[in-house]
mmCIF file of C-alpha atoms and ligand atoms in Angstrom:
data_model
loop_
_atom_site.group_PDB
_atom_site.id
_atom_site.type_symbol
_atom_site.label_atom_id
_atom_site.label_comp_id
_atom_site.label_asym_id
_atom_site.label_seq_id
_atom_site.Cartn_x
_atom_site.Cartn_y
_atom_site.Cartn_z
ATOM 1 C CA UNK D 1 -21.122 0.798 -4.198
ATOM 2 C CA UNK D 2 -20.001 2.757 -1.140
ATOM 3 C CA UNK D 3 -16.394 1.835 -1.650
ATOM 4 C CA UNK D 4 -14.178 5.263 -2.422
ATOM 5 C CA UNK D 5 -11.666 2.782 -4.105
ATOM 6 C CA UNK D 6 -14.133 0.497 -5.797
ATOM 7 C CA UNK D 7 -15.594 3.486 -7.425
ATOM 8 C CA UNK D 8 -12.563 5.133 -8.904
ATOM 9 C CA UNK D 9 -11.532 1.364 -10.347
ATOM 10 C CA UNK D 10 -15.210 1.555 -11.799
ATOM 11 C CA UNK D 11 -14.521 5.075 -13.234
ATOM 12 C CA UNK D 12 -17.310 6.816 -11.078
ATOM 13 C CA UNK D 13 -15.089 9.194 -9.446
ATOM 14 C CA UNK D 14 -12.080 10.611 -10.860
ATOM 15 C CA UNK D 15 -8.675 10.200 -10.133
ATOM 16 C CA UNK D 16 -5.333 10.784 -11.663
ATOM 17 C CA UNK D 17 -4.812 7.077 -12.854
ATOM 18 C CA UNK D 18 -1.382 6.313 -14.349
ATOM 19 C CA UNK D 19 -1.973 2.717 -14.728
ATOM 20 C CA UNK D 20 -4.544 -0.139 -15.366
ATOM 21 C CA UNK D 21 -4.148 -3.522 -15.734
ATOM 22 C CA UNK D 22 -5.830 -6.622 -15.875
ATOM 23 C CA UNK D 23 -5.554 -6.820 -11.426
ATOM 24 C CA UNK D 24 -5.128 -3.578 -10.266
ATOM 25 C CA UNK D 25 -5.549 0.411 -10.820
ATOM 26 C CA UNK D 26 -2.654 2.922 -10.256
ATOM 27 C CA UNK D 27 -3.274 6.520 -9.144
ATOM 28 C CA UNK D 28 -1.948 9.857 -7.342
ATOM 29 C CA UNK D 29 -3.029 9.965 -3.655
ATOM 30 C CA UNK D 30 -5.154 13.026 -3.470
ATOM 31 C CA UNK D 31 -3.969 13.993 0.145
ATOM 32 C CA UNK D 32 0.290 13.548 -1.194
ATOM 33 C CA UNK D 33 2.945 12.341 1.311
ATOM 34 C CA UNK D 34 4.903 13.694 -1.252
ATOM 35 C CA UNK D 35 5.350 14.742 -4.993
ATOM 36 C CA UNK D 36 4.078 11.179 -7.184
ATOM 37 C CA UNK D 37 2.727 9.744 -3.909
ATOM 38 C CA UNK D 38 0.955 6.604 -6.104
ATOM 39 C CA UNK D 39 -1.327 4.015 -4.308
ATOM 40 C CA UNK D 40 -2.185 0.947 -6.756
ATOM 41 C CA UNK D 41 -5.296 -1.182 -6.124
ATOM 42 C CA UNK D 42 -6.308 -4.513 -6.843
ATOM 43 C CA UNK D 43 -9.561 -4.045 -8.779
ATOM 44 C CA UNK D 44 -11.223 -7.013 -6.927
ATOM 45 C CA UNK D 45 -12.610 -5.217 -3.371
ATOM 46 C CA UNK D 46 -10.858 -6.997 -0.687
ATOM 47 C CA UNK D 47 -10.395 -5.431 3.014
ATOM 48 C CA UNK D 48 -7.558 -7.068 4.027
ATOM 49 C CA UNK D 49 -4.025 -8.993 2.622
ATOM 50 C CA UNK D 50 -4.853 -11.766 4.826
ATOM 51 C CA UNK D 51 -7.952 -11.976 2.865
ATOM 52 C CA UNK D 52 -6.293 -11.741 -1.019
ATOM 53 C CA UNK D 53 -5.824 -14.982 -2.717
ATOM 54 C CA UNK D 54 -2.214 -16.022 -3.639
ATOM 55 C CA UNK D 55 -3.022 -15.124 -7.303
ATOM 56 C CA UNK D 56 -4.661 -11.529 -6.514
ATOM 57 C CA UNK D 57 -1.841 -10.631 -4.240
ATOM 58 C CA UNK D 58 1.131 -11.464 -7.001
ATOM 59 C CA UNK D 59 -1.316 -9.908 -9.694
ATOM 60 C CA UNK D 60 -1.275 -6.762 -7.214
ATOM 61 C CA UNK D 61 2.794 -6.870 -6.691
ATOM 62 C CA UNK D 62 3.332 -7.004 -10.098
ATOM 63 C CA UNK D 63 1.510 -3.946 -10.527
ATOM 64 C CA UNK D 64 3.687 -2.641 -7.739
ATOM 65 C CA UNK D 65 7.137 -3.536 -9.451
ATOM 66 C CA UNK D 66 6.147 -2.172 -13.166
ATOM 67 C CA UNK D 67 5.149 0.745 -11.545
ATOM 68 C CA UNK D 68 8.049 1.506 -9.066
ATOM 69 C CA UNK D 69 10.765 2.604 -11.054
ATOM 70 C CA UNK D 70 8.797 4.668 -13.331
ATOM 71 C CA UNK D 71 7.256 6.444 -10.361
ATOM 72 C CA UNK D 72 11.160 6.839 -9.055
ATOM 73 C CA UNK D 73 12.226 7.853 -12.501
ATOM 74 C CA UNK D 74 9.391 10.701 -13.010
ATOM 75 C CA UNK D 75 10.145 12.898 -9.929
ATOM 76 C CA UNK D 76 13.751 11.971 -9.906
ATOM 77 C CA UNK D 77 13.448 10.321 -6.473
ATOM 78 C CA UNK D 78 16.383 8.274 -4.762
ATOM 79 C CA UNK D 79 14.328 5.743 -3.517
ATOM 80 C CA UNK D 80 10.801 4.917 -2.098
ATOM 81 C CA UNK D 81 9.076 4.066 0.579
ATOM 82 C CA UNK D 82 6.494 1.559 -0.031
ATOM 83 C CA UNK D 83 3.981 0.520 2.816
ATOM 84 C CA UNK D 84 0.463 -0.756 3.395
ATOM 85 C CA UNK D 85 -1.598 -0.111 6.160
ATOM 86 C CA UNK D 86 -3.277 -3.394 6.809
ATOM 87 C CA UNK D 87 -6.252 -3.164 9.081
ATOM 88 C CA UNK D 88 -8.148 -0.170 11.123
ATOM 89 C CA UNK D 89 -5.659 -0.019 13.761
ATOM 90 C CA UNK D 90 -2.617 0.084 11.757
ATOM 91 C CA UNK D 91 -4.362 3.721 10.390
ATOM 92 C CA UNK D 92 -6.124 1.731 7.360
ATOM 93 C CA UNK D 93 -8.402 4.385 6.660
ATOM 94 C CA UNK D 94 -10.153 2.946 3.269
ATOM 95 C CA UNK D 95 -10.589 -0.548 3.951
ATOM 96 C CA UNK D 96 -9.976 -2.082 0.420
ATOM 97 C CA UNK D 97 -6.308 -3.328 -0.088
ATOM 98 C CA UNK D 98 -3.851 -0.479 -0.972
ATOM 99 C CA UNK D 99 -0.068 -0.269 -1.752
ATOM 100 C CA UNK D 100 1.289 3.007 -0.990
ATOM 101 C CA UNK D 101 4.405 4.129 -3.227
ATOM 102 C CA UNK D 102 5.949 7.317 -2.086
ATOM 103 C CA UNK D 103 8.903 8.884 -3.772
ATOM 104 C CA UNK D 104 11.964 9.649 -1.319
ATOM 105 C CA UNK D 105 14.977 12.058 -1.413
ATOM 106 C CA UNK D 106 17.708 11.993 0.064
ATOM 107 C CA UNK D 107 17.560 14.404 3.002
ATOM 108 C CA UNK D 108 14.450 14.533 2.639
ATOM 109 C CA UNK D 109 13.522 14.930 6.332
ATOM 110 C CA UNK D 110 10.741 12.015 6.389
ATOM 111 C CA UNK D 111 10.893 9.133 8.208
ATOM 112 C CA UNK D 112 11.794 4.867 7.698
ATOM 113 C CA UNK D 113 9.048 2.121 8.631
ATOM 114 C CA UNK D 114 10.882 2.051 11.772
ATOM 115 C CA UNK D 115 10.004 5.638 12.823
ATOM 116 C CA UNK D 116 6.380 4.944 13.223
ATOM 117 C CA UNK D 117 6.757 2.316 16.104
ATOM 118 C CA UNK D 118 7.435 3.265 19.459
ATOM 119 C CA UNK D 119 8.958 0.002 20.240
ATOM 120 C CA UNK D 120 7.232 -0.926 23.410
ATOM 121 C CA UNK D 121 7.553 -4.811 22.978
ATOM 122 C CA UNK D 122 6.088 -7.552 25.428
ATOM 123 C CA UNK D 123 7.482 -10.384 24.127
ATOM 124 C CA UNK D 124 10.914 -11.767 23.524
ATOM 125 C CA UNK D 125 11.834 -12.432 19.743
ATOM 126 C CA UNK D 126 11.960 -15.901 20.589
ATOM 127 C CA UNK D 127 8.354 -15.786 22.151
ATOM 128 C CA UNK D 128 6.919 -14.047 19.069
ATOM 129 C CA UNK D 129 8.417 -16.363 15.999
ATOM 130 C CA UNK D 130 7.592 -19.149 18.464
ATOM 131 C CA UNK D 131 3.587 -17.798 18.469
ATOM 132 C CA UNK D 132 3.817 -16.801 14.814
ATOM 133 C CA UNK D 133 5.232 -20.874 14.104
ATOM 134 C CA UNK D 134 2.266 -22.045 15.915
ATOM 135 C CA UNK D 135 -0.023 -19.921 13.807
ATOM 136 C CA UNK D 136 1.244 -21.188 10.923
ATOM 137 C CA UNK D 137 1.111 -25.259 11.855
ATOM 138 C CA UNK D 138 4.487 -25.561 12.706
HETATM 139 P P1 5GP C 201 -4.637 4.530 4.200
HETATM 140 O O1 5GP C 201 -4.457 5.417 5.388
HETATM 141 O O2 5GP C 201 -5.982 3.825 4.206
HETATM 142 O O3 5GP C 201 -3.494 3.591 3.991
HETATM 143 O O4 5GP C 201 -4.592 5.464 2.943
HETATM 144 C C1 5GP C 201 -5.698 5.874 2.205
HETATM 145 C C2 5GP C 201 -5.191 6.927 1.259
HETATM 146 O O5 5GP C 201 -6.195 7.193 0.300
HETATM 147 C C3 5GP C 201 -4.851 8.251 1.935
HETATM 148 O O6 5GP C 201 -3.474 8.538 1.729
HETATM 149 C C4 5GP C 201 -5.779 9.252 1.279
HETATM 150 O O7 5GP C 201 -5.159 10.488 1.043
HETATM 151 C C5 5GP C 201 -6.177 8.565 -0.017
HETATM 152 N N1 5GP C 201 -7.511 8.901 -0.482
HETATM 153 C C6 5GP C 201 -8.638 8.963 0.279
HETATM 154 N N2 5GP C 201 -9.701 9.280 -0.490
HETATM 155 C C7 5GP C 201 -9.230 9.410 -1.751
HETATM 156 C C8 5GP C 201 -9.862 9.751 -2.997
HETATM 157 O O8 5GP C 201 -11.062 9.971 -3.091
HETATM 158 N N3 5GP C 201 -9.048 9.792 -4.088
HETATM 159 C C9 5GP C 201 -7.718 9.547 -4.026
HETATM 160 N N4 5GP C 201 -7.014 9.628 -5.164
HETATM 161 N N5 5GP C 201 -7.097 9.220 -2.878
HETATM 162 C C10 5GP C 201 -7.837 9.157 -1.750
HETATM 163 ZN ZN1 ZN C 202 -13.476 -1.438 -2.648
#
């Protein structure tokens, strides 16, 4: 099993886990965005969330709202930020399925979601949800 997440679900190499459940694994990033940087896993190996089933990914989110607050709570945070980077070129650098919880502060000095998009956009909005639509069978 070459997968670094797969392995610390499987208990082969530690991490700080906070919490396990019957879908998913919770522990500290070991490279922290910030203090109780959490990413939670689904214990199934899956690359992608295109690839989850409907089932895994709401087993997965309800890992991710249990554990939110608490995570808040513990390092007396004003909010998170909570991201996934889905696929290599979105900087996806362990390709098995990973929610990202980071504590935030106010004044904290760190970016939103928005900050890490130049916006250099091709397409009108009308163009893309017209695309997307298609994708979908509409
Ligand atoms: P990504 O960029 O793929 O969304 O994030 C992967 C995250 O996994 C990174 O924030 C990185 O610090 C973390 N990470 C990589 N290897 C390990 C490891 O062996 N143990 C833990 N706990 N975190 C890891
Ligand atoms: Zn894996």
């Amino acid at each position: 099993m070459s997968c670094i997440f797969c392995r610390i679900v499987a208990g082969e190499i530690p991490a700080e886990v906070v919490a396990k459940d019957e879908g998913a694994v919770a522990f500290l990033d070991i490279n922290p965005l910030a203090d109780g940087h959490v990413v939670i896993v689904p214990r199934k190996h899956v690359a992608l969330v295109e690839e989850m089933t409907a089932d895994d990914a709401a087993s997965l989110f309800r890992t991710v709202v249990r554990l939110v607050g608490p995570v808040r709570k513990a390092l007396a945070a004003d909010a998170t930020t909570i991201g996934v980077n889905d696929g290599e070129a979105s900087g996806q650098t362990i390709p098995h399925v990973h929610v990202h919880i980071v504590p935030r502060w106010k004044g904290d000095g760190a970016g939103t979601i928005h900050t890490i998009f130049p916006r250099k956009t091709k397409r009108t909005v009308a163009e893309a949800a017209a695309a997307i639509r298609k994708a979908l069978g509409g």
